[in-house]
XYZ file of C-alpha atoms in Angstrom:
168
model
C 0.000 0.000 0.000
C 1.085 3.668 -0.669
C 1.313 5.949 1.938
C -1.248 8.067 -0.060
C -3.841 5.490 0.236
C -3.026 5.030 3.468
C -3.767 8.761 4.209
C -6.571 8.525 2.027
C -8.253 5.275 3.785
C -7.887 7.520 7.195
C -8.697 10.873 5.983
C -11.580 9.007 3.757
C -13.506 7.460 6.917
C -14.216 11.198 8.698
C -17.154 11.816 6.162
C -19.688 8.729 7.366
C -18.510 10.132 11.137
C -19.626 13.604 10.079
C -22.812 12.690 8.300
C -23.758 10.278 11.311
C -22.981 12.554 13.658
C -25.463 15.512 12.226
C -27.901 13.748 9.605
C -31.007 14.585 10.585
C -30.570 16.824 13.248
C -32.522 20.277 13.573
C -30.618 24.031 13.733
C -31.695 23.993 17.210
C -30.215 20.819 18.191
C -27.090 21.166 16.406
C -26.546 24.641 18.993
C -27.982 22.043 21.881
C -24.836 22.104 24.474
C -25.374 19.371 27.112
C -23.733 21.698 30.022
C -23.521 25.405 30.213
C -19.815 26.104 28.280
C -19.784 22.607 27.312
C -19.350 22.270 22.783
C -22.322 21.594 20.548
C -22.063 19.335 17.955
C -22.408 22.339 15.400
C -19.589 23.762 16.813
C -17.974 20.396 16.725
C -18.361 19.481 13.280
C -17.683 23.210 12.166
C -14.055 23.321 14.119
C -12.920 19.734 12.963
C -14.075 21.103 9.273
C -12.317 24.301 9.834
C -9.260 22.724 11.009
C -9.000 20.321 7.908
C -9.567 23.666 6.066
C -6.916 25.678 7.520
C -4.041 22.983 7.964
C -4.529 21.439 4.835
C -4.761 24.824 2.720
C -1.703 25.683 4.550
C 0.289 22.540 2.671
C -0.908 22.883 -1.069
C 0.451 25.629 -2.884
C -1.387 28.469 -4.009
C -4.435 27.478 -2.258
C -7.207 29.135 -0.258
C -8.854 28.436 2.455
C -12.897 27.339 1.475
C -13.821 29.149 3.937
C -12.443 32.242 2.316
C -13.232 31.439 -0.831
C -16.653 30.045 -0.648
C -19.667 31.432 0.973
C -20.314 28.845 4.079
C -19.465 31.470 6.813
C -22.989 32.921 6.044
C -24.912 30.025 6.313
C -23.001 29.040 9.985
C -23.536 33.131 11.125
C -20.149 33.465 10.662
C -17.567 36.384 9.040
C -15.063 34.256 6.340
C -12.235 34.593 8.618
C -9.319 32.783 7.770
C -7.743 32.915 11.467
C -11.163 31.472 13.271
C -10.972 27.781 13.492
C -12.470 27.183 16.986
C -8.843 27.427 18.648
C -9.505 28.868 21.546
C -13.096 29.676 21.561
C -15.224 30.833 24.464
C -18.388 29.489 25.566
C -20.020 32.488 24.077
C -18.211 32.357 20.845
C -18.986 28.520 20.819
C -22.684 29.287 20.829
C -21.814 32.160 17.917
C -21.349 28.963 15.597
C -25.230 28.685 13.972
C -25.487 25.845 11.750
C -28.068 26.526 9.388
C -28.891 23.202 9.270
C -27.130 19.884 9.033
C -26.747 20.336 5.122
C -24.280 22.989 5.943
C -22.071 21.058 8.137
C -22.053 18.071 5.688
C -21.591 20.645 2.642
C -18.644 22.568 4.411
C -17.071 18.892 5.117
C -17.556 17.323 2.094
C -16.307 20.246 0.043
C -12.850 20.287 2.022
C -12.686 16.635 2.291
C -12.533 16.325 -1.396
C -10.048 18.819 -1.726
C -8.021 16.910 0.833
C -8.378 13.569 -0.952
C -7.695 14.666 -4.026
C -4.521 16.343 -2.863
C -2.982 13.352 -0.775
C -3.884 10.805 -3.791
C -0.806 13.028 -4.684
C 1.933 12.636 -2.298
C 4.802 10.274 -2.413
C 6.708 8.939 1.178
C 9.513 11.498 0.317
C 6.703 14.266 0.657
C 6.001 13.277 4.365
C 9.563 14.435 5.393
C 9.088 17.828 4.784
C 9.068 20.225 7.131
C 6.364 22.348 7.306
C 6.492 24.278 10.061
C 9.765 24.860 12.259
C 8.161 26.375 14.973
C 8.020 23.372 17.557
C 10.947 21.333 18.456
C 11.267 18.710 16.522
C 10.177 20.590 13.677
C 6.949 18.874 12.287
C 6.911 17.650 9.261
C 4.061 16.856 6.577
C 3.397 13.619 7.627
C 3.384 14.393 11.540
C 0.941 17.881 10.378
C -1.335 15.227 8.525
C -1.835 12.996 11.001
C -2.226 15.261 13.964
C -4.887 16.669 11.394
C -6.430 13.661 11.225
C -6.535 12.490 15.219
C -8.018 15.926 15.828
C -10.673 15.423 13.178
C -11.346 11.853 14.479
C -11.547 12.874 18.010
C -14.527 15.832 17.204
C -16.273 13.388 15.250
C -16.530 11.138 18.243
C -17.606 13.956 20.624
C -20.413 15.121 18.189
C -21.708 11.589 17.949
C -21.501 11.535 22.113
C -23.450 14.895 22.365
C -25.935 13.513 19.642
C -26.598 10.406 22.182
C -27.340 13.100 24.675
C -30.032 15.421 22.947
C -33.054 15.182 25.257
């Protein structure tokens, strides 16, 4: 197996998560938080998406952010910001994150999972040992980037689907 499709068999599983985890599900409930401060699976969904957005736009050339460049901030009550991923975010700036529906949140994700697929059907093992950002020590590279990428996207997915079992 290629390293490609290995990223691609890992990166290619988050979309049934995501559509599981939302399909279905009213505005309302997708803002539903099951403690005060606690995340809602909007906000969930939307920060794994926007993560996968961000990092991954970061390592192909040229590209921008979907985000940016498309017009899904509107439909989550959102500005296009390229710097707001959910890093960070308060409790009140969690509950900012309004969903339009679950078609947004499945839109948004399978728009920037595509672009992420079709991107890593692209790299070769000699790719993964670049170094794309020298700011940490070790230095991480593009394989270390893609799957910390990937664990944080995985992780989210499994929250939302938690918080879903939890809707009253």
């Amino acid at each position: 197996m290629r390293v490609s499709e290995l990223l691609i068999e890992g990166f290619g599983r988050l979309p049934d998560l995501v559509e599981s985890a939302v399909e279905g599900l009213s505005a309302e409930q997708l803002r539903w938080a099951p403690a005060p401060g606690a995340n809602t699976i909007g906000w969930l969904v939307w920060h794994l998406t926007r993560v996968q957005d961000d990092h991954v736009t970061d390592l192909i050339d040229g590209a921008e952010q979907l985000w940016v460049s498309g017009d899904w901030a509107a439909r989550f009550g959102l500005k296009p910001d390229p710097d707001d991923t959910g890093y960070g975010h308060t409790a009140a700036q969690v509950l900012a994150v309004h969903p339009d529906g679950p078609e947004a949140l499945i839109g948004y994700f399978e728009a920037v999972s595509a672009r992420t697929l079709e991107w890593l059907a692209t790299l070769t093992e000699q790719d993964l040992d670049r170094v794309v950002d020298e700011r940490w020590d070790p230095p991480v590279t593009l394989g270390v980037r893609l799957v910390s990428v990937l664990d944080d996207d995985t992780q989210h997915a499994g929250q939302a689907a938690y918080v879903r079992g939890l809707i009253p």
